[in-house]
Coordinates of C-alpha atoms in Angstrom, one line a residue:
Chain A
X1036 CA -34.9 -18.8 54.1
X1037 CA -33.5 -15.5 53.0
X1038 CA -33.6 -13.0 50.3
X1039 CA -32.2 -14.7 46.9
X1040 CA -33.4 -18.4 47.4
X1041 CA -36.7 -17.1 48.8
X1042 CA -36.9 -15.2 45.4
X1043 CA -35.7 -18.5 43.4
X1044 CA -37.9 -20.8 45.5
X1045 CA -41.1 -19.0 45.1
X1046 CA -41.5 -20.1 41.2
X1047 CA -44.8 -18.5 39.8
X1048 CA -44.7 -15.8 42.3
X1049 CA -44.0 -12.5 40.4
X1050 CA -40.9 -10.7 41.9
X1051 CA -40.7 -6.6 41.0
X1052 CA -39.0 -3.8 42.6
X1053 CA -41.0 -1.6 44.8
X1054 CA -43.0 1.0 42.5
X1055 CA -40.4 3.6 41.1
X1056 CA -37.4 1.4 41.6
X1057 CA -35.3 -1.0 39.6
X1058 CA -33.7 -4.2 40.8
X1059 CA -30.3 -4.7 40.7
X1060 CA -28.0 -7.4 41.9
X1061 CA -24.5 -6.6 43.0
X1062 CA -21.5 -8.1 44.1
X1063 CA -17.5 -8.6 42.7
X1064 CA -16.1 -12.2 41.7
X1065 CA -16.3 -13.8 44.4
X1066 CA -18.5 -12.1 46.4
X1067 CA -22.1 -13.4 46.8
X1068 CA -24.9 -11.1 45.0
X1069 CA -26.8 -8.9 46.8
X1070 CA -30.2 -7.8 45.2
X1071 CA -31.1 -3.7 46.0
X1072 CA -34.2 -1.6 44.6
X1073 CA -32.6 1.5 43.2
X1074 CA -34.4 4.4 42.7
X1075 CA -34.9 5.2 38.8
X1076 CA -33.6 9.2 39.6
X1077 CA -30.3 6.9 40.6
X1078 CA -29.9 5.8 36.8
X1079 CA -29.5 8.9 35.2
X1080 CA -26.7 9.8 37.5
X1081 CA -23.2 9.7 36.0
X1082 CA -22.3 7.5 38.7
X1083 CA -24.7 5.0 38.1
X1084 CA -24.3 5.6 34.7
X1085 CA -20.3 4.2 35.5
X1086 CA -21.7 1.2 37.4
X1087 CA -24.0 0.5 34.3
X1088 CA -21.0 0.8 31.9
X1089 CA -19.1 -1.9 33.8
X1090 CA -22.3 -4.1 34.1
X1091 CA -22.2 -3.6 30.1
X1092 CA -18.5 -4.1 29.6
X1093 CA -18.4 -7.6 31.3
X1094 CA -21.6 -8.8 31.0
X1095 CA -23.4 -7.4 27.7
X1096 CA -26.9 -5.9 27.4
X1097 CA -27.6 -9.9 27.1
X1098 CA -28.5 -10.1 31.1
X1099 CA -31.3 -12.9 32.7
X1100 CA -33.2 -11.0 35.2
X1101 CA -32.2 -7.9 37.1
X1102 CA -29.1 -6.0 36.2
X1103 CA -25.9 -7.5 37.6
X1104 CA -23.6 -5.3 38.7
X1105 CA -20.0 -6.2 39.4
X1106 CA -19.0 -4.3 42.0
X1107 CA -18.3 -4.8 45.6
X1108 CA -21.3 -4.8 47.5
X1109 CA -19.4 -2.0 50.4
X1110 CA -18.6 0.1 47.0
X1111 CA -22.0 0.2 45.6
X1112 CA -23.7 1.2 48.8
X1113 CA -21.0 4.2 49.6
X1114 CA -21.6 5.3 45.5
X1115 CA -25.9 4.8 46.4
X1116 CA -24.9 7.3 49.6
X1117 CA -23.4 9.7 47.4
X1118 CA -25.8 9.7 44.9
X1119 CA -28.2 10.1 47.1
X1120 CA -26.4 13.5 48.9
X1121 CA -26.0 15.0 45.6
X1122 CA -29.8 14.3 44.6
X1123 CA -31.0 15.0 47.8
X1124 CA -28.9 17.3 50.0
X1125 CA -27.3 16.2 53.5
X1126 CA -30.9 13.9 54.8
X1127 CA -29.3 11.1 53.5
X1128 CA -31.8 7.8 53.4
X1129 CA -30.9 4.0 53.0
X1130 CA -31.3 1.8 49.9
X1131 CA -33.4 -1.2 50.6
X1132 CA -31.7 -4.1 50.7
X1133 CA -33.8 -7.0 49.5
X1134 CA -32.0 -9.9 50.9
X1135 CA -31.5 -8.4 54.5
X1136 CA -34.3 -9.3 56.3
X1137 CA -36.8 -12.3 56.3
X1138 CA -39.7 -10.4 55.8
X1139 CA -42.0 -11.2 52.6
X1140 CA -41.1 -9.2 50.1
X1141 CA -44.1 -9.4 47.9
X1142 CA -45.8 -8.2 51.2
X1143 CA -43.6 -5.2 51.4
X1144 CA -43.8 -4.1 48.1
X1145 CA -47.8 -4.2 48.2
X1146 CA -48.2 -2.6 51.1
X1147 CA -45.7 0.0 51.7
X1148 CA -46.9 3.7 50.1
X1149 CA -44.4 4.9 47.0
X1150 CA -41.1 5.3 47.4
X1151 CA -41.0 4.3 50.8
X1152 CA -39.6 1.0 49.8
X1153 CA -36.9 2.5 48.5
X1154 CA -35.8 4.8 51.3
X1155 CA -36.2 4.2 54.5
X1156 CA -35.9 7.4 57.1
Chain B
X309 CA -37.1 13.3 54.4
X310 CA -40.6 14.6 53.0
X311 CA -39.1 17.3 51.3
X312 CA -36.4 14.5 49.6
X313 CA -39.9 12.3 49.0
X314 CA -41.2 14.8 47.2
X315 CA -38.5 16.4 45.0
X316 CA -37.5 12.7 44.0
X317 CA -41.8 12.1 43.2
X318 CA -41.1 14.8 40.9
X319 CA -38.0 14.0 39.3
X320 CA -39.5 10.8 38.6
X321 CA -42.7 11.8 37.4
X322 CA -41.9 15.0 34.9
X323 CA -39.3 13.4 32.8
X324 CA -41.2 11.7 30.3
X325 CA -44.3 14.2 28.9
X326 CA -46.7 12.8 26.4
X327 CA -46.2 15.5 23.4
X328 CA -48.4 15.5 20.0
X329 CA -46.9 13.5 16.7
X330 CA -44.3 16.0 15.4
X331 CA -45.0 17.3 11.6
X332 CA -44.5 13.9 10.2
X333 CA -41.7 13.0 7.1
X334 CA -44.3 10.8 6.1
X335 CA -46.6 11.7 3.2
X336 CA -50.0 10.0 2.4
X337 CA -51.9 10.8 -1.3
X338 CA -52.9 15.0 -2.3
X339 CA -56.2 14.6 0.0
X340 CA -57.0 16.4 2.4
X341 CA -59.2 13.1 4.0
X342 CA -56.4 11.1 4.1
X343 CA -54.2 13.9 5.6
X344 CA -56.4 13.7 8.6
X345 CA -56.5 10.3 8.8
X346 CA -53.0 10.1 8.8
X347 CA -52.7 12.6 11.8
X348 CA -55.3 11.4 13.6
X349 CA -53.4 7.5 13.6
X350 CA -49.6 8.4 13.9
X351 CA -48.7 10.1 17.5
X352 CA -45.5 9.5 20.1
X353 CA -45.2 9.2 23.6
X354 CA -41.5 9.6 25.2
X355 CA -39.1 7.2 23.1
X356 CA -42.5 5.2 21.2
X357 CA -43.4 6.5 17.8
X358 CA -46.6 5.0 16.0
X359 CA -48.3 5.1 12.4
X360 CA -51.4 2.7 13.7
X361 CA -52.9 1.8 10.2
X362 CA -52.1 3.0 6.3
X363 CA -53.6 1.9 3.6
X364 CA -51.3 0.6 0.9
X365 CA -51.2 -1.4 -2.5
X366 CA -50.8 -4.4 -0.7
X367 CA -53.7 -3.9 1.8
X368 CA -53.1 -1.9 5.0
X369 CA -50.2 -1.7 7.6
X370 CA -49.5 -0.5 11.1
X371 CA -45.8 1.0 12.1
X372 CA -44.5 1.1 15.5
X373 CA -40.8 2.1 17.3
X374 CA -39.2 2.1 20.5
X375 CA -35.6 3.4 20.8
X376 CA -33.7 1.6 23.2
X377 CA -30.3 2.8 21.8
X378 CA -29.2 6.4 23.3
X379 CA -29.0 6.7 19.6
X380 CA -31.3 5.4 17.6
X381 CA -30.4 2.6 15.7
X382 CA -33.2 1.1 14.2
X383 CA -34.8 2.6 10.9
X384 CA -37.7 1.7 8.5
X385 CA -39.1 2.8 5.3
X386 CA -42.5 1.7 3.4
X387 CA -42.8 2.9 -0.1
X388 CA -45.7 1.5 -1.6
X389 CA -47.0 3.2 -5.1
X390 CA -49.1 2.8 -8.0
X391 CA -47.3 2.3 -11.4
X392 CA -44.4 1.9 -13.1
X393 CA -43.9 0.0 -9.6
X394 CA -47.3 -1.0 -8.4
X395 CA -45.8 -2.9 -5.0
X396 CA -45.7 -2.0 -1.1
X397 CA -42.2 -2.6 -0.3
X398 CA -41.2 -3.0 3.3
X399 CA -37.3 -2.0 4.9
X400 CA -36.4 -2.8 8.4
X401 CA -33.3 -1.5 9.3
X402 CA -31.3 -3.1 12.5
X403 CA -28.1 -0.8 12.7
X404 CA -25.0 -1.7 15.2
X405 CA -22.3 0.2 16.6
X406 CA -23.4 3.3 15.6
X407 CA -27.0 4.3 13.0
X408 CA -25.0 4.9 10.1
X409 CA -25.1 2.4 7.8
X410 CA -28.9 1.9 9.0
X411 CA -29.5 5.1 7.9
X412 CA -27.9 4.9 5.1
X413 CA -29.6 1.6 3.8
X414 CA -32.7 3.4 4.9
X415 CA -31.9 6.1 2.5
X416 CA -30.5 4.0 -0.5
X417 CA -32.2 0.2 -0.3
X418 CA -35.6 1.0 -1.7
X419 CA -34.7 3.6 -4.1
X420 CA -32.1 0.9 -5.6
X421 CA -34.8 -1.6 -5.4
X422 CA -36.9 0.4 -7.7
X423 CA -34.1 1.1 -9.8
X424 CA -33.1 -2.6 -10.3
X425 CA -37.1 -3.4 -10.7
X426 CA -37.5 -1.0 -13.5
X427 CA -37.1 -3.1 -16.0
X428 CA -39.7 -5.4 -18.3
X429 CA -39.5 -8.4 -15.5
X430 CA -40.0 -5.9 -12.4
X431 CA -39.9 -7.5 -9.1
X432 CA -38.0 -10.7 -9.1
X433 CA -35.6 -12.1 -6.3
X434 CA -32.2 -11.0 -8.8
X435 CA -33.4 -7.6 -8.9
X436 CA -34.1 -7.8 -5.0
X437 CA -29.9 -9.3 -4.8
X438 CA -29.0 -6.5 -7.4
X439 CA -30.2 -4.1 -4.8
X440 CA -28.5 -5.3 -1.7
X441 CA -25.7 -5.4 -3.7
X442 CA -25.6 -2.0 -4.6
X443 CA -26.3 -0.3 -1.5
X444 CA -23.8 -2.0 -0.1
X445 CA -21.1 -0.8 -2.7
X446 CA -22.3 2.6 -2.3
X447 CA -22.2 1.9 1.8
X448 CA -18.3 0.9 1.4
X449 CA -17.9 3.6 -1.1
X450 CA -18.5 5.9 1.9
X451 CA -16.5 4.2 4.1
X452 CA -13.5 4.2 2.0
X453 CA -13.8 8.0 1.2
X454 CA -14.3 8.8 4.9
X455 CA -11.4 6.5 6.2
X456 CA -8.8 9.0 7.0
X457 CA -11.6 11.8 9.0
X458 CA -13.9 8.9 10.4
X459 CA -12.5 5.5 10.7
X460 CA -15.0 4.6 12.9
X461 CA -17.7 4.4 9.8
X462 CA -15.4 1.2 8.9
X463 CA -17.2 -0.6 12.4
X464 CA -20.3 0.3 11.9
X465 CA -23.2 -1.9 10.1
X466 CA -26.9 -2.8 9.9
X467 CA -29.2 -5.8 9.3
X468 CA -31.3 -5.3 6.4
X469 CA -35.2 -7.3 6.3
X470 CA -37.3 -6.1 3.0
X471 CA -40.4 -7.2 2.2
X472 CA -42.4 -6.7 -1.2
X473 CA -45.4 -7.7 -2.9
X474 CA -45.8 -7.2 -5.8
X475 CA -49.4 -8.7 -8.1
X476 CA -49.8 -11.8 -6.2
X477 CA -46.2 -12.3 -5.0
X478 CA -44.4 -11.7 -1.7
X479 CA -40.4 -11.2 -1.4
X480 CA -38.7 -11.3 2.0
X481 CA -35.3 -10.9 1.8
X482 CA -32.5 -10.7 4.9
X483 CA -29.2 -9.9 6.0
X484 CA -29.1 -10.3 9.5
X485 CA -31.4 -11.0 12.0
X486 CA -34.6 -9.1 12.1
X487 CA -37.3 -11.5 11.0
X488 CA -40.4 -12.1 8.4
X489 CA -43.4 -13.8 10.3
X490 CA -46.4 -14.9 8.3
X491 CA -49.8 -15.1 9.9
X492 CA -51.5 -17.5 8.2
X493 CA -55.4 -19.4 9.1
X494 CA -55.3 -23.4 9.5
X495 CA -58.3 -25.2 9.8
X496 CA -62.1 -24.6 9.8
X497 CA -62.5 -22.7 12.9
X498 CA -59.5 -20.0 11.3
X499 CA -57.1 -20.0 14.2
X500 CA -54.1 -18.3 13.2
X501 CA -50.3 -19.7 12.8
X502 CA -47.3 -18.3 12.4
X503 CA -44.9 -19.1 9.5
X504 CA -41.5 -17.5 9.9
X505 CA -40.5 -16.4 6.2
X506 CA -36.9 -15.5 6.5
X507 CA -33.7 -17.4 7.7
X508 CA -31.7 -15.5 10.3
X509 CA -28.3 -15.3 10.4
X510 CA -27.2 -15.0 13.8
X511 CA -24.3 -17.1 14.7
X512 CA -26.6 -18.4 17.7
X513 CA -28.0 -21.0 15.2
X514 CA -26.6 -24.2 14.7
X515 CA -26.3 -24.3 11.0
X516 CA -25.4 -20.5 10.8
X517 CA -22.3 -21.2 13.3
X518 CA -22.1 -24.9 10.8
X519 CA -21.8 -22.7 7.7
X520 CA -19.2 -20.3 8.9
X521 CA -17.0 -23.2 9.6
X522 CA -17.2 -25.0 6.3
X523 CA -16.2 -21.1 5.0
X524 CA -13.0 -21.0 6.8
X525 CA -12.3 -24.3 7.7
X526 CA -8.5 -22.7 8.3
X527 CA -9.8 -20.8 11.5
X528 CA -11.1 -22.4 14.5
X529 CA -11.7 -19.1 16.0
X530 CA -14.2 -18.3 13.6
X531 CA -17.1 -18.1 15.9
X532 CA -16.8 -17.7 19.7
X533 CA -18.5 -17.9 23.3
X534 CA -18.8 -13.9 24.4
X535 CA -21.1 -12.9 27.3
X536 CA -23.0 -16.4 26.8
X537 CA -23.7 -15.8 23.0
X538 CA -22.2 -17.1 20.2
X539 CA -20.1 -14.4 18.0
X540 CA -18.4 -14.3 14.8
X541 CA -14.6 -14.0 15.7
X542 CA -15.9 -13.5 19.2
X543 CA -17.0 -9.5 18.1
X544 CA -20.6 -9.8 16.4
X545 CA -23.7 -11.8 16.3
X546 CA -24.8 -11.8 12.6
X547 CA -22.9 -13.4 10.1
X548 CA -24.0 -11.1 6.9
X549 CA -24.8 -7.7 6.8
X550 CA -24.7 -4.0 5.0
X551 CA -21.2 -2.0 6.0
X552 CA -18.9 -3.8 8.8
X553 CA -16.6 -3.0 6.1
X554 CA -13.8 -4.3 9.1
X555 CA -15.0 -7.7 8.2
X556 CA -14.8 -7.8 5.1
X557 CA -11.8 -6.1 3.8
X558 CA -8.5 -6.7 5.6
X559 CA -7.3 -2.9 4.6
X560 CA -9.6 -1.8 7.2
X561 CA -8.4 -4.0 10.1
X562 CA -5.6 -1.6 11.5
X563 CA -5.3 0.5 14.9
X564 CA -7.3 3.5 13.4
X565 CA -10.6 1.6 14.7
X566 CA -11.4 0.7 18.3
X567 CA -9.8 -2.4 20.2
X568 CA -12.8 -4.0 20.4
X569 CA -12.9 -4.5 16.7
X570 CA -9.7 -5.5 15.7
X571 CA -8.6 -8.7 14.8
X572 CA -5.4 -10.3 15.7
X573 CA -5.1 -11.6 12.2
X574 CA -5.3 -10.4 8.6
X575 CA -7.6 -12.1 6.5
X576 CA -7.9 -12.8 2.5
X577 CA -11.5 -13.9 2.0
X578 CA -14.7 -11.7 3.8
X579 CA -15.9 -12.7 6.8
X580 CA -19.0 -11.6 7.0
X581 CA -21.5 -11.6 3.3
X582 CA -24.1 -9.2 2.1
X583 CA -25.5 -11.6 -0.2
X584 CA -29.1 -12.0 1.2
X585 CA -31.3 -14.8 1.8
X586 CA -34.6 -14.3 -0.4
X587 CA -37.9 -16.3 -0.4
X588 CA -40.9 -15.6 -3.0
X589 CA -44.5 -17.0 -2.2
X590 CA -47.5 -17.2 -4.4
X591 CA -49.6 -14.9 -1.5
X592 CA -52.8 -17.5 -0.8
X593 CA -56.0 -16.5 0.9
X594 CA -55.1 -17.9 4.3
X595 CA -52.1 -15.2 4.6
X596 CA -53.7 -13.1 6.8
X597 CA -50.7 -10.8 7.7
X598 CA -46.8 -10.5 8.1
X599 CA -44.6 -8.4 11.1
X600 CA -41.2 -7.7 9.8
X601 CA -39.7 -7.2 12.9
X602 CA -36.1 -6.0 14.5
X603 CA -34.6 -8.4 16.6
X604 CA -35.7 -6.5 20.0
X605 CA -39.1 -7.8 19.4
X606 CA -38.6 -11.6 19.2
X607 CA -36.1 -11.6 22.1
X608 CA -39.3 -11.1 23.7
X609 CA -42.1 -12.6 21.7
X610 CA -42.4 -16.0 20.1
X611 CA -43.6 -16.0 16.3
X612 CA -46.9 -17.8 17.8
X613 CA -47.7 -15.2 20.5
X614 CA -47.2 -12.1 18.0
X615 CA -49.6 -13.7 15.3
X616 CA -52.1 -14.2 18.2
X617 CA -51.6 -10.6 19.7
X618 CA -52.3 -9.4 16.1
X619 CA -55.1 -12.1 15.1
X620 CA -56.9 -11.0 18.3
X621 CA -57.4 -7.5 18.3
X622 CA -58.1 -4.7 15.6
X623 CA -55.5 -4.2 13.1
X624 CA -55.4 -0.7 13.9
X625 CA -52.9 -0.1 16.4
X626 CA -51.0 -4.1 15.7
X627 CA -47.8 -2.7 15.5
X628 CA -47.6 -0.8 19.0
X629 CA -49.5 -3.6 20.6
X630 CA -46.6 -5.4 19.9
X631 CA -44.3 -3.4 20.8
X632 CA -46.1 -3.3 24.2
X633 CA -46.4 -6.7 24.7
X634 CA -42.7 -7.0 24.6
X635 CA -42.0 -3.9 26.9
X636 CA -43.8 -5.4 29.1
X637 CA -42.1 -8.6 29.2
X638 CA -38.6 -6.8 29.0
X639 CA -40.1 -5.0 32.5
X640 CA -41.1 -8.7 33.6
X641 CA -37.3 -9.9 33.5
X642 CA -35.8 -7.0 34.7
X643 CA -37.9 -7.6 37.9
X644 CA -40.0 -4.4 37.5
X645 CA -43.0 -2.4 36.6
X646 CA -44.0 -1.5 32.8
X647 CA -45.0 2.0 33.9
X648 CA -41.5 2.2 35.6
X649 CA -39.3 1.3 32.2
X650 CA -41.2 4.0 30.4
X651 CA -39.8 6.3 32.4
X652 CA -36.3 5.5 31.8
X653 CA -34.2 8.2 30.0
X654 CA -33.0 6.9 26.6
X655 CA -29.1 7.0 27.9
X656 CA -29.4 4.0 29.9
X657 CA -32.5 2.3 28.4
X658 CA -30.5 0.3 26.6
X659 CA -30.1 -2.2 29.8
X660 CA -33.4 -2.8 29.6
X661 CA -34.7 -3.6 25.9
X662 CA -33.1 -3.1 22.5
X663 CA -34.6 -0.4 20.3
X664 CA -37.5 -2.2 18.4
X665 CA -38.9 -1.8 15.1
X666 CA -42.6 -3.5 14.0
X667 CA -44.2 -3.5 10.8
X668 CA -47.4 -5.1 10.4
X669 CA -48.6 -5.7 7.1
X670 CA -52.5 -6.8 6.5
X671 CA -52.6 -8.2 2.7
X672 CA -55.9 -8.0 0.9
X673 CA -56.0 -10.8 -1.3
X674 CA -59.2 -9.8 -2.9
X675 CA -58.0 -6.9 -4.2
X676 CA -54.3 -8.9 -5.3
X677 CA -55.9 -10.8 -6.8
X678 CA -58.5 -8.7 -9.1
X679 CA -55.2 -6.3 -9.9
X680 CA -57.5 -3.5 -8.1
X681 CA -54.5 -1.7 -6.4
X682 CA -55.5 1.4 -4.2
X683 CA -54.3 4.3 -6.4
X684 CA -52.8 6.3 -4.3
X685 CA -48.8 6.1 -3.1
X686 CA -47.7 5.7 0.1
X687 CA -44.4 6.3 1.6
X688 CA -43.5 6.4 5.7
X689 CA -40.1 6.8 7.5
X690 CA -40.2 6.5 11.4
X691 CA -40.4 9.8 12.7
X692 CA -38.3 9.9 16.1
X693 CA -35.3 12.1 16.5
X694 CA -32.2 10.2 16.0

């Protein structure tokens, strides 16, 4: 059972980004959504800010749940790298994708110290 | 990677300071006492602005905003005074596609009201109409002066909710769909209920939707499915307001204003109306309180659990409680911490939650009812930057 059911399955359980992150799901038509924690330092960015304005543009402010974004997964996580290079120089880090692994995420967002859910080294 | 860590902890931590209530444009009576008072119960934090408790002619009230909007869009005014118009009057102020004519509605509604009030039978519902009426002229008086420079005042509109009580009477009247709630005690043990005073119109209701086809029964397009919600020609959600001037004279419906807003049609009759529902109620003892509220707060909150959140705790303080308690929901759905959407900058907060307006009003019956009005006047605009 992987990221997205697990999340649907789990009913009462409480699902939130990792502590100074922001959920969003991406993916095009098409495409199946992918759910990432995004830094908030990403959201100011006017590349974000360009992802956001789409998000608004086909979907309205009217959203269930996290953000959706409709982009192509592959897009989103080159625009993430590039965001992250101009925040933060050359030592570019990874998003964390919340549907890649099995792990539980409520267990990973409790236990892992700030921001290290969103980045890993 | 620690250095990264670390400039990122910052970046994330320093954007949103906690600064003092700026000089407010509110004004409370000559004293000195209730100068201090007043400073000691309004304050801001980031993109929140708060008046905790007033007293008024009515009884006391609490004020609370959240801009959600990069640009403000929300406004709201209390005026309440002793004679010639011994009321509390109540404006909230739900502007769209841009804060003009929410300002301006801010800046006109109540003054008209006390205008049309002046007269020997004061506050009654025609005089509330007259007022509506009025500001909107004046509204689309702008518009139409401004057309060639700033055809873009042609789109731009606002939900109007006022509330007055006047003696022993209560007036809500609405364009739009911010909403009246009463909070009224039932039984023995006083539990509190809410009553919702004023009608919305929101072409998400049934018998709104019902009513806008029985208008123009020659246009099955007249409302429409957009991003899930229900729109009037497939463009807006309310289905009466102040300005959209674009819906409601055909002159304005040409390629001067944006794509998103023109219609593929002329029309001969207005679309949308600025003729406002109003109620009157004889005030009883069981009416504890009222929240006028902006839409952004019940997209969160039911009626039920806003009376309780005010029924159960102090009255000082009601208005940004609720505000609160619906940030904190907004956080819930967007699958994140509270403490996290505070710290989002006001140009993409808008993903998150619609700017909010509460108004909390606490009505002293006793004091209705003897005619023993607090003498002093009262008057408070929201205080955030635009």
């Amino acid at each position: 059972m992987h990221g997205k059911h697990q999340h649907q399955q789990q009913g009462g359980m409480v699902v939130v980004a990792p502590k100074g992150c922001v959920t969003v799901r991406v993916g095009a038509e098409g495409e199946e959504q992918r759910r990432f924690a995004v830094p908030l330092a990403h959201l100011k960015h006017p590349l974000f800010g360009a992802l956001l304005e789409e998000a608004e543009r086909e979907y309205g402010f009217a959203q269930r749940g996290a953000i959706a974004i409709p982009c192509r997964v592959d897009r989103f996580v080159h625009v993430e790298h590039l965001i992250v290079q101009d925040l933060h120089g050359a030592a570019a880090s990874h998003l964390l994708d919340l549907d890649s692994s099995s792990h539980h995420h409520t267990q990973i967002h409790l236990h892992l110290p700030r921001f290290a859910g969103c980045f890993r080294a | 990677m620690l250095g990264a860590l670390l400039r990122l902890l910052s970046a994330c931590g320093g954007v949103w300071p906690t600064s003092p209530a700026p000089p407010a444009r509110s004004s409370s009576s000559s004293s000195a006492a209730a100068a201090a008072d007043q400073a000691a119960a309004e304050g801001r934090d980031g993109l929140l602005w708060w008046r905790d408790l007033a007293r008024c002619h009515a009884g006391e009230l609490s004020v609370a905003v959240v801009q959600g909007n990069h640009v403000l869009e929300d406004q709201c005014r209390v005026e309440s005074g002793p004679p010639p118009l011994a009321a509390t009057c109540i404006g909230v102020f739900d502007g769209h596609a841009g804060p003009d004519a929410a300002r301006f509605a801010c800046d006109h509604l109540l003054p008209n009201l006390r205008e049309a009030a002046s007269g020997p039978e004061g506050v009654t519902a025609d005089a509330i109409r007259d007022a509506f009426l009025a500001t909107e002229e004046g509204f689309l008086a702008v518009v139409s002066r401004m057309w060639e420079a700033q055809p873009d005042m042609a789109t731009v509109g606002t939900c109007c909710l006022v509330g007055v009580v006047h003696q022993r009477t209560l007036f809500v009247a609405n364009l739009g769909d911010s909403r009246a709630v009463l909070g009224k005690k039932v039984g023995r043990a006083g539990q509190i209920t809410a009553e919702q005073l004023s009608s919305e119109h929101n072409a998400n209701e049934e018998d709104v939707r019902q009513e806008l086809m029985a208008q123009h029964p020659d246009d099955p397009q007249i409302v429409a499915l957009k991003h899930g919600v229900w729109r009037v020609k497939g463009i807006i959600q309310v289905s009466r307001s102040l300005g959209d001037a674009y819906l409601k004279h055909s002159q304005y419906n040409t390629e001067q204003i944006k794509p998103k807003f023109r219609l593929p049609e002329p029309f001969s009759r207005p679309i949308l109306s600025a003729n406002p529902s109003i109620i009157a109620r004889c005030l009883q003892p069981s009416d504890c309180f009222i929240i006028f509220a902006s839409d952004g707060l019940w997209e969160h909150l039911s009626n039920q659990q806003a009376v309780e959140i005010v029924h159960n705790h102090q009255r000082a303080g009601s208005a940004r409680r609720l505000i609160k308690a619906a940030l904190h929901e907004a956080a819930r759905k967007r699958e994140m911490r509270y403490s996290d959407l505070m710290k989002i900058d006001k140009k993409v907060r808008r993903h998150f939650h619609d700017d909010i307006t509460v108004i909390v009003l606490f009505i002293n019956y006793d004091q209705l009812a003897k005619g023993h009005s607090q003498g002093q006047s009262l008057s408070i605009r929201c205080a955030l930057d635009h």
